Short mmCIF file of C-alpha atoms in Angstrom, two decimals:
data_model
loop_
_atom_site.label_atom_id
_atom_site.label_comp_id
_atom_site.label_asym_id
_atom_site.label_seq_id
_atom_site.Cartn_x
_atom_site.Cartn_y
_atom_site.Cartn_z
CA MET A 1 92.48 -182.67 148.24
CA THR A 2 96.15 -182.92 149.07
CA SER A 3 98.61 -180.08 148.68
CA PRO A 4 100.48 -181.63 145.67
CA ASN A 5 97.22 -182.00 143.74
CA THR A 6 96.24 -178.44 144.51
CA ALA A 7 99.58 -177.19 143.31
CA LEU A 8 99.31 -179.12 140.03
CA ILE A 9 95.83 -177.78 139.37
CA ALA A 10 96.94 -174.23 140.06
CA LEU A 11 99.92 -174.68 137.74
CA ALA A 12 97.72 -175.98 134.92
CA VAL A 13 95.24 -173.11 135.32
CA GLY A 14 98.06 -170.59 135.30
CA LEU A 15 99.55 -172.17 132.21
CA VAL A 16 96.21 -171.99 130.37
CA ILE A 17 95.71 -168.39 131.39
CA GLY A 18 99.26 -167.51 130.29
CA ILE A 19 98.85 -169.13 126.89
CA GLY A 20 95.52 -167.37 126.40
CA LEU A 21 96.97 -164.01 127.33
CA SER A 22 99.93 -164.56 124.98
CA ALA A 23 97.62 -165.47 122.12
CA LEU A 24 95.47 -162.43 122.83
CA VAL A 25 98.51 -160.14 122.81
CA ALA A 26 99.79 -161.69 119.56
CA TRP A 27 96.39 -161.29 117.92
CA ALA A 28 96.24 -157.67 119.06
CA TYR A 29 99.67 -156.98 117.58
CA ARG A 30 98.71 -158.62 114.27
CA ALA A 31 95.44 -156.69 114.13
CA ARG A 32 97.31 -153.46 114.84
CA ALA A 33 99.82 -154.30 112.08
CA ARG A 34 97.00 -154.95 109.63
CA VAL A 35 95.37 -151.65 110.50
CA VAL A 36 98.67 -149.82 110.10
CA GLU A 37 99.35 -151.57 106.81
CA ALA A 38 95.87 -150.76 105.53
CA ALA A 39 96.32 -147.11 106.39
CA SER A 40 99.92 -146.92 105.15
CA SER A 41 100.87 -145.29 101.86
CA VAL A 42 104.42 -146.62 101.89
CA VAL A 43 105.36 -148.79 98.92
CA PRO A 44 106.19 -152.31 100.12
CA GLN A 45 109.84 -153.25 100.19
CA GLY A 46 111.04 -154.82 96.93
CA THR A 47 108.20 -153.40 94.83
CA ALA A 48 110.46 -150.77 93.24
CA ASP A 49 112.94 -153.47 92.19
CA VAL A 50 110.15 -155.48 90.57
CA LEU A 51 108.92 -152.40 88.68
CA ASP A 52 112.43 -151.63 87.41
CA SER A 53 112.62 -155.07 85.80
CA MET A 54 109.29 -154.81 83.97
CA ASP A 55 109.01 -154.23 80.21
CA ASP A 56 105.41 -153.00 80.49
CA ALA A 57 104.31 -149.66 81.86
CA ALA A 58 103.36 -150.08 85.53
CA CYS A 59 102.85 -147.88 88.58
CA VAL A 60 101.72 -147.92 92.21
CA VAL A 61 99.11 -145.32 93.18
CA ASP A 62 97.65 -144.40 96.56
CA ALA A 63 94.04 -143.72 97.52
CA SER A 64 94.15 -140.19 96.13
CA GLY A 65 95.52 -141.34 92.76
CA LEU A 66 99.05 -140.08 93.45
CA VAL A 67 101.75 -142.12 91.71
CA LEU A 68 104.30 -143.43 94.22
CA ALA A 69 106.47 -145.70 92.06
CA THR A 70 106.73 -146.52 88.33
CA SER A 71 108.49 -148.75 85.85
CA HIS A 72 110.68 -147.12 83.19
CA PRO A 73 108.20 -147.66 80.27
CA ALA A 74 105.49 -145.78 82.22
CA ALA A 75 107.08 -142.49 81.12
CA ARG A 76 105.85 -143.18 77.56
CA PHE A 77 102.30 -142.63 78.83
CA GLY A 78 103.17 -139.53 80.86
CA ILE A 79 103.08 -141.41 84.19
CA GLY A 80 105.77 -140.27 86.64
CA VAL A 81 106.41 -140.39 90.39
CA GLY A 82 104.62 -137.53 92.12
CA SER A 83 102.05 -137.06 89.37
CA THR A 84 98.43 -138.18 89.22
CA LEU A 85 96.71 -140.35 86.66
CA ASP A 86 95.41 -138.07 83.90
CA ASN A 87 93.38 -140.66 82.03
CA PRO A 88 89.82 -140.88 83.42
CA GLU A 89 89.43 -144.53 82.38
CA LEU A 90 92.54 -145.53 84.33
CA ARG A 91 91.32 -143.59 87.39
CA GLN A 92 87.94 -145.34 87.17
CA LEU A 93 89.64 -148.73 86.92
CA VAL A 94 91.64 -147.97 90.09
CA ARG A 95 88.49 -146.84 91.94
CA THR A 96 86.69 -150.04 90.92
CA VAL A 97 89.46 -152.19 92.33
CA ARG A 98 89.58 -150.18 95.57
CA SER A 99 85.83 -150.54 96.06
CA THR A 100 85.59 -154.25 95.25
CA GLY A 101 89.01 -155.44 96.38
CA ALA A 102 89.22 -157.73 93.35
CA SER A 103 91.58 -157.39 90.39
CA ALA A 104 90.14 -156.01 87.17
CA THR A 105 91.32 -155.81 83.53
CA GLU A 106 90.06 -153.48 80.80
CA THR A 107 91.05 -152.72 77.22
CA MET A 108 91.09 -149.04 76.31
CA ARG A 109 92.74 -146.47 74.09
CA ILE A 110 94.97 -143.91 75.73
CA THR A 111 97.42 -141.38 74.36
CA ARG A 112 101.14 -141.40 74.96
CA SER A 113 102.94 -138.39 76.37
CA GLY A 114 103.26 -135.73 73.67
CA ALA A 115 101.45 -137.88 71.07
CA ALA A 116 97.79 -136.93 71.30
CA LEU A 117 97.26 -137.92 67.66
CA ASP A 118 98.62 -141.43 68.24
CA PRO A 119 96.22 -143.25 70.61
CA ARG A 120 97.46 -146.63 71.75
CA LEU A 121 95.36 -149.68 72.43
CA VAL A 122 96.32 -151.02 75.87
CA SER A 123 95.28 -153.77 78.22
CA ALA A 124 95.22 -152.26 81.73
CA ARG A 125 95.12 -154.48 84.84
CA ALA A 126 94.69 -153.12 88.37
CA SER A 127 95.23 -155.10 91.59
CA ALA A 128 94.98 -154.12 95.25
CA LEU A 129 98.35 -153.76 96.95
CA GLY A 130 97.38 -153.27 100.57
CA GLY A 131 94.55 -151.15 101.84
CA GLN A 132 95.67 -147.85 100.37
CA LEU A 133 97.76 -148.85 97.34
CA THR A 134 96.87 -150.16 93.90
CA LEU A 135 99.21 -151.74 91.34
CA LEU A 136 98.38 -150.73 87.76
CA ILE A 137 99.98 -152.55 84.78
CA ILE A 138 99.52 -151.14 81.26
CA ARG A 139 100.41 -153.40 78.31
CA ASP A 140 100.57 -151.80 74.86
CA VAL A 141 98.84 -154.15 72.39
CA THR A 142 98.64 -151.72 69.47
CA GLU A 143 101.16 -153.61 67.35
CA GLN A 144 99.45 -156.92 68.04
CA GLU A 145 96.14 -155.40 66.94
CA ARG A 146 97.77 -154.09 63.76
CA LEU A 147 99.30 -157.47 62.93
CA ASP A 148 95.98 -159.21 63.51
CA GLN A 149 94.28 -156.73 61.22
CA VAL A 150 96.94 -157.19 58.54
CA ARG A 151 96.52 -160.96 58.77
CA ARG A 152 92.75 -160.72 58.39
CA ASP A 153 93.08 -158.28 55.50
CA PHE A 154 95.60 -160.52 53.79
CA VAL A 155 93.29 -163.55 53.94
CA ALA A 156 90.28 -161.53 52.77
CA ASN A 157 92.15 -159.73 50.00
CA THR A 158 93.88 -162.87 48.77
CA SER A 159 90.55 -164.67 48.54
CA HIS A 160 89.08 -161.76 46.60
CA GLU A 161 92.06 -161.36 44.27
CA LEU A 162 92.17 -165.08 43.44
CA LYS A 163 88.42 -165.22 42.97
CA THR A 164 88.48 -162.60 40.20
CA PRO A 165 90.69 -164.41 37.62
CA VAL A 166 89.25 -167.81 38.54
CA GLY A 167 85.73 -166.50 37.95
CA ALA A 168 86.80 -164.89 34.68
CA VAL A 169 88.29 -168.15 33.43
CA SER A 170 85.09 -169.99 34.31
CA LEU A 171 82.90 -167.46 32.45
CA LEU A 172 85.19 -167.45 29.42
CA ALA A 173 85.12 -171.25 29.29
CA GLU A 174 81.33 -171.12 29.21
CA ALA A 175 81.50 -168.48 26.45
CA ILE A 176 83.78 -170.71 24.36
CA GLU A 177 81.34 -173.57 24.75
CA SER A 178 78.47 -171.34 23.63
CA ALA A 179 80.44 -170.00 20.64
CA ALA A 180 81.77 -173.36 19.48
CA ASP A 181 80.45 -172.72 15.93
CA ASP A 182 82.19 -169.34 15.66
CA PRO A 183 85.99 -169.82 15.30
CA ALA A 184 86.68 -166.07 15.53
CA GLN A 185 84.89 -165.76 18.86
CA VAL A 186 86.57 -168.90 20.15
CA ARG A 187 89.99 -167.39 19.40
CA ILE A 188 89.04 -164.16 21.18
CA PHE A 189 87.79 -165.97 24.27
CA ALA A 190 90.81 -168.29 24.25
CA SER A 191 93.19 -165.32 24.23
CA ARG A 192 91.32 -163.83 27.18
CA ILE A 193 91.56 -167.11 29.06
CA SER A 194 95.28 -167.13 28.38
CA ALA A 195 95.60 -163.58 29.76
CA GLU A 196 93.59 -164.41 32.89
CA ALA A 197 95.65 -167.57 33.42
CA ALA A 198 98.85 -165.51 33.15
CA ARG A 199 97.45 -163.04 35.66
CA LEU A 200 96.52 -165.87 38.01
CA GLY A 201 99.99 -167.36 37.68
CA GLN A 202 101.62 -163.99 38.38
CA LEU A 203 99.43 -163.45 41.43
CA THR A 204 100.10 -166.87 42.95
CA GLY A 205 103.81 -166.53 42.20
CA ARG A 206 104.00 -163.20 44.00
CA ILE A 207 102.04 -164.53 46.96
CA MET A 208 104.55 -167.38 47.23
CA SER A 209 107.47 -164.96 46.95
CA LEU A 210 106.03 -162.78 49.69
CA SER A 211 105.37 -165.79 51.92
CA ARG A 212 108.94 -166.95 51.41
CA LEU A 213 110.31 -163.53 52.35
CA GLN A 214 108.19 -163.41 55.50
CA ALA A 215 109.06 -166.94 56.60
CA ALA A 216 111.64 -167.21 59.36
CA ASP A 217 113.79 -169.58 57.31
CA GLY A 218 112.81 -168.19 53.90
CA ILE A 219 116.32 -167.03 52.96
CA THR A 220 119.33 -168.95 54.19
CA ASP A 221 121.99 -168.77 51.47
CA PHE A 222 123.47 -165.30 51.03
CA ASP A 223 126.35 -164.66 48.69
CA THR A 224 128.27 -161.73 47.25
CA VAL A 225 126.04 -159.89 44.78
CA ALA A 226 127.22 -157.38 42.19
CA ILE A 227 124.78 -154.47 42.02
CA ASP A 228 125.76 -153.84 38.39
CA GLU A 229 124.41 -157.27 37.47
CA VAL A 230 121.22 -156.68 39.47
CA ILE A 231 120.57 -153.38 37.68
CA ALA A 232 121.40 -154.81 34.25
CA SER A 233 119.13 -157.82 34.71
CA SER A 234 116.27 -155.70 36.09
CA ILE A 235 116.42 -153.23 33.19
CA GLU A 236 116.76 -155.98 30.60
CA GLY A 237 113.71 -157.76 31.98
CA HIS A 238 111.53 -154.65 31.51
CA THR A 239 112.81 -153.31 28.21
CA VAL A 240 109.87 -154.69 26.25
CA GLN A 241 107.39 -153.22 28.74
CA ALA A 242 109.10 -149.82 28.51
CA ASP A 243 109.13 -149.89 24.69
CA SER A 244 105.44 -150.76 24.59
CA ALA A 245 104.62 -147.91 26.97
CA GLY A 246 106.85 -145.43 25.11
CA VAL A 247 109.01 -144.90 28.20
CA GLU A 248 112.81 -144.60 28.09
CA LEU A 249 114.89 -146.49 30.66
CA VAL A 250 118.08 -144.66 31.74
CA ARG A 251 120.83 -146.11 33.91
CA GLY A 252 123.29 -143.92 35.84
CA GLY A 253 125.28 -143.47 39.02
CA ASP A 254 128.17 -145.37 40.56
CA ARG A 255 129.37 -148.78 39.47
CA GLY A 256 131.29 -151.62 41.02
CA ALA A 257 129.19 -151.90 44.19
CA TYR A 258 128.62 -155.17 46.02
CA VAL A 259 126.23 -156.34 48.74
CA ARG A 260 125.62 -159.60 50.52
CA GLY A 261 122.34 -161.27 49.68
CA ASP A 262 120.28 -163.23 47.18
CA ALA A 263 120.74 -161.91 43.63
CA GLN A 264 117.41 -163.22 42.33
CA ILE A 265 115.42 -161.60 45.14
CA LEU A 266 117.17 -158.27 44.64
CA ILE A 267 116.55 -158.44 40.87
CA GLU A 268 112.87 -159.05 41.55
CA ALA A 269 112.71 -156.15 44.03
CA VAL A 270 114.38 -153.65 41.67
CA GLY A 271 112.34 -155.02 38.78
CA ASN A 272 109.11 -154.37 40.69
CA LEU A 273 110.12 -150.74 41.18
CA ILE A 274 110.95 -150.37 37.48
CA ALA A 275 107.68 -152.01 36.44
CA ASN A 276 105.67 -149.68 38.69
CA ALA A 277 107.56 -146.65 37.40
CA ILE A 278 106.76 -147.60 33.80
CA VAL A 279 103.07 -148.20 34.56
CA TYR A 280 102.61 -144.82 36.22
CA SER A 281 104.70 -142.80 33.74
CA PRO A 282 103.24 -140.96 30.72
CA LYS A 283 104.31 -141.78 27.20
CA GLY A 284 107.55 -140.09 26.17
CA SER A 285 108.88 -139.76 29.72
CA ARG A 286 111.94 -141.33 31.36
CA VAL A 287 112.48 -143.81 34.15
CA GLY A 288 115.89 -143.48 35.75
CA VAL A 289 117.74 -146.18 37.67
CA GLY A 290 120.70 -144.84 39.63
CA VAL A 291 123.19 -146.20 42.14
CA LYS A 292 124.96 -144.25 44.85
CA VAL A 293 127.75 -145.79 46.92
CA ASP A 294 129.16 -144.44 50.16
CA ALA A 295 131.31 -145.88 52.93
CA ALA A 296 128.59 -148.02 54.53
CA THR A 297 125.62 -148.31 52.16
CA VAL A 298 124.54 -148.79 48.58
CA GLU A 299 121.49 -146.85 47.40
CA ILE A 300 119.48 -148.02 44.38
CA ALA A 301 117.04 -145.32 43.27
CA VAL A 302 114.27 -145.71 40.69
CA SER A 303 112.74 -142.39 39.60
CA ASP A 304 109.83 -141.64 37.30
CA GLN A 305 108.05 -138.59 35.94
CA GLY A 306 104.59 -140.00 36.55
CA ILE A 307 101.48 -139.06 38.45
CA GLY A 308 103.12 -139.16 41.89
CA ILE A 309 101.63 -140.39 45.15
CA ALA A 310 99.26 -138.44 47.39
CA ASP A 311 100.23 -137.88 51.01
CA ALA A 312 97.26 -139.95 52.18
CA ASP A 313 98.49 -142.98 50.20
CA ARG A 314 102.19 -142.73 50.99
CA ASP A 315 101.98 -144.56 54.33
CA ARG A 316 99.97 -147.44 52.85
CA ILE A 317 101.62 -148.15 49.52
CA PHE A 318 103.70 -151.00 50.99
CA GLU A 319 100.62 -152.85 52.25
CA ARG A 320 99.59 -156.04 50.48
CA PHE A 321 97.10 -155.48 47.63
CA TYR A 322 96.95 -151.74 48.25
CA ARG A 323 96.77 -149.69 45.05
CA ALA A 324 97.06 -145.91 44.99
CA ASP A 325 95.35 -145.86 41.56
CA GLU A 326 92.93 -148.79 41.49
CA ALA A 327 91.71 -148.21 37.94
CA ARG A 328 95.19 -148.03 36.41
CA SER A 329 96.39 -151.10 38.31
CA ARG A 330 93.41 -153.13 37.13
CA ARG A 331 93.93 -151.98 33.56
CA THR A 332 97.61 -152.95 33.58
CA GLY A 333 97.09 -156.23 35.41
CA GLY A 334 98.85 -155.20 38.63
CA THR A 335 98.61 -157.49 41.66
CA GLY A 336 99.18 -154.89 44.39
CA LEU A 337 101.97 -157.03 45.88
CA GLY A 338 105.01 -155.53 44.15
CA LEU A 339 105.88 -152.86 46.72
CA SER A 340 105.17 -155.21 49.61
CA ILE A 341 107.70 -157.64 48.12
CA VAL A 342 110.19 -154.76 47.73
CA LYS A 343 109.82 -153.82 51.40
CA HIS A 344 110.22 -157.34 52.77
CA ALA A 345 113.07 -158.20 50.39
CA THR A 346 114.96 -155.11 51.47
CA GLN A 347 114.36 -155.78 55.16
CA ARG A 348 115.60 -159.37 54.81
CA HIS A 349 118.84 -157.92 53.40
CA GLY A 350 119.24 -155.59 56.38
CA GLY A 351 118.15 -152.47 54.50
CA GLU A 352 115.24 -150.09 54.13
CA VAL A 353 113.09 -148.48 51.43
CA ARG A 354 112.66 -144.70 51.21
CA VAL A 355 110.03 -142.85 49.21
CA TRP A 356 109.93 -139.35 47.81
CA SER A 357 106.92 -138.30 45.76
CA ARG A 358 104.98 -135.26 44.68
CA PRO A 359 101.62 -135.47 42.87
CA GLY A 360 102.10 -134.50 39.25
CA ARG A 361 105.91 -134.50 39.49
CA GLY A 362 106.78 -138.15 39.93
CA SER A 363 108.21 -140.51 42.54
CA THR A 364 111.56 -141.87 43.63
CA PHE A 365 111.89 -145.17 45.48
CA THR A 366 115.30 -145.82 47.04
CA ILE A 367 116.51 -149.19 48.29
CA VAL A 368 119.28 -148.75 50.87
CA LEU A 369 121.45 -151.83 51.52
CA PRO A 370 124.57 -152.44 53.64
CA ARG A 371 127.66 -152.16 51.42
CA LEU A 372 130.11 -155.02 51.03
CA ASP A 373 133.80 -154.43 50.32
CA VAL A 374 134.75 -155.10 46.70
CA PRO A 375 135.83 -158.75 46.48
CA VAL A 376 139.21 -159.48 44.88
CA PRO A 377 138.66 -161.64 41.77
CA GLU A 378 140.40 -164.98 41.67
CA THR A 379 142.45 -163.94 38.62
CA ALA A 380 143.64 -160.83 40.43
CA ARG A 381 144.68 -162.94 43.39
CA LYS A 382 146.69 -165.23 41.12
CA ILE A 383 148.40 -162.26 39.41
CA LYS A 384 149.33 -160.70 42.74
CA LYS A 385 150.54 -164.03 44.06
CA THR A 386 152.65 -164.59 40.92
CA LYS A 387 154.24 -161.13 41.18
CA ARG A 388 155.08 -161.68 44.83
CA ALA A 389 156.57 -165.06 44.03
CA ARG A 390 158.76 -163.58 41.26
CA LYS A 391 159.97 -160.81 43.53
CA ALA A 392 160.85 -163.38 46.15
CA ASP A 393 162.75 -165.44 43.56
CA LYS A 394 164.71 -162.39 42.34
CA ALA A 395 165.61 -161.48 45.88
CA ALA A 396 166.82 -165.01 46.53
CA ASP A 397 168.80 -165.39 43.22
CA PRO A 398 169.84 -162.01 41.71
CA THR A 399 171.98 -163.78 39.04
CA ARG A 400 168.79 -164.63 37.08
CA ILE A 401 168.60 -161.08 35.73
CA ARG A 402 172.25 -161.03 34.81
CA ASN A 403 171.92 -164.34 32.97
CA GLY A 404 169.20 -162.86 30.76
CA GLU A 405 166.16 -164.59 32.25
CA ASN A 406 162.87 -162.74 32.08
CA ALA A 407 161.49 -161.71 35.43
#
């Protein structure tokens, strides 16, 4: 073998050995880095910035359960940097992820900081973040659960409420057919059918009104509304009901208030409050409708001297089909939708509904709406414009007064 060939072979062997040694050193460095990373409890760079931008509660915990970094909403659940996870279910979820290395999600109820009586339904997801760290994300789904429940209750209750008058009409029709030879009975059954049909019509109408109020595009045309007209129309529409129940309707408070909204919807909302007040008031009592105006709001209060509302019912009276006194509502033909319509109508006008009640002393429902400045009537504008024009004319030609012309 010649010297050049030997040199080439030696060079190739050296090159192979060098590449192998370099690869071995690189592998050793990477293995060492992985070991260091697995044993490190330092939060990776950029993680804190990601947590700051999150709307859900989230935190990074180490192997001992110590919280190293959090998002701002995590404070609502009492999770802060330097603390440990208090909830045993969250700690177990973190341990499961650390032992398996795979992400895991669980739904559980946990309490918020300082609110032990208000457990929240959350969806908690834990993921491994290195060998020693775990990322925990807590999403509050309590409101979603409540909305789902309300939706299910609405469908079930609506089906039940519609089934009652429809079934009554069907039975009464059969009774009329059976009593065809008895004109007196036919008239009685026919009047009952008429009453059930009216109840069915009222129920479907209120369901449609409520659906319209809850629709995203249910109300589009708002105009200037005079509260005096709303109160007058609402009282006038329930005068007969009040007379039949022996209840006196009294109107008081400020006048000349205006809001921006839909007059018919506001009349229906105030009318529902008046109707409820009459139903739950004893004979010989009063139902007062008052208006209070301040710089920013208009308050419409409807007060009665009726049976009042128990504390247990006060938080639920605005739910669809909920009745504080089931027997009385059935007897008077109530639908259980009136207060729900009041709440949604007020919210669509940018306001709120307040309730004061004491059992045996009565109730006061107050609709609070944003106040609108008093509009200047067109006639007043014309009068002001005419006066300004005359003043301008007199200033331009003062001889008109001397010549005997009327200003």
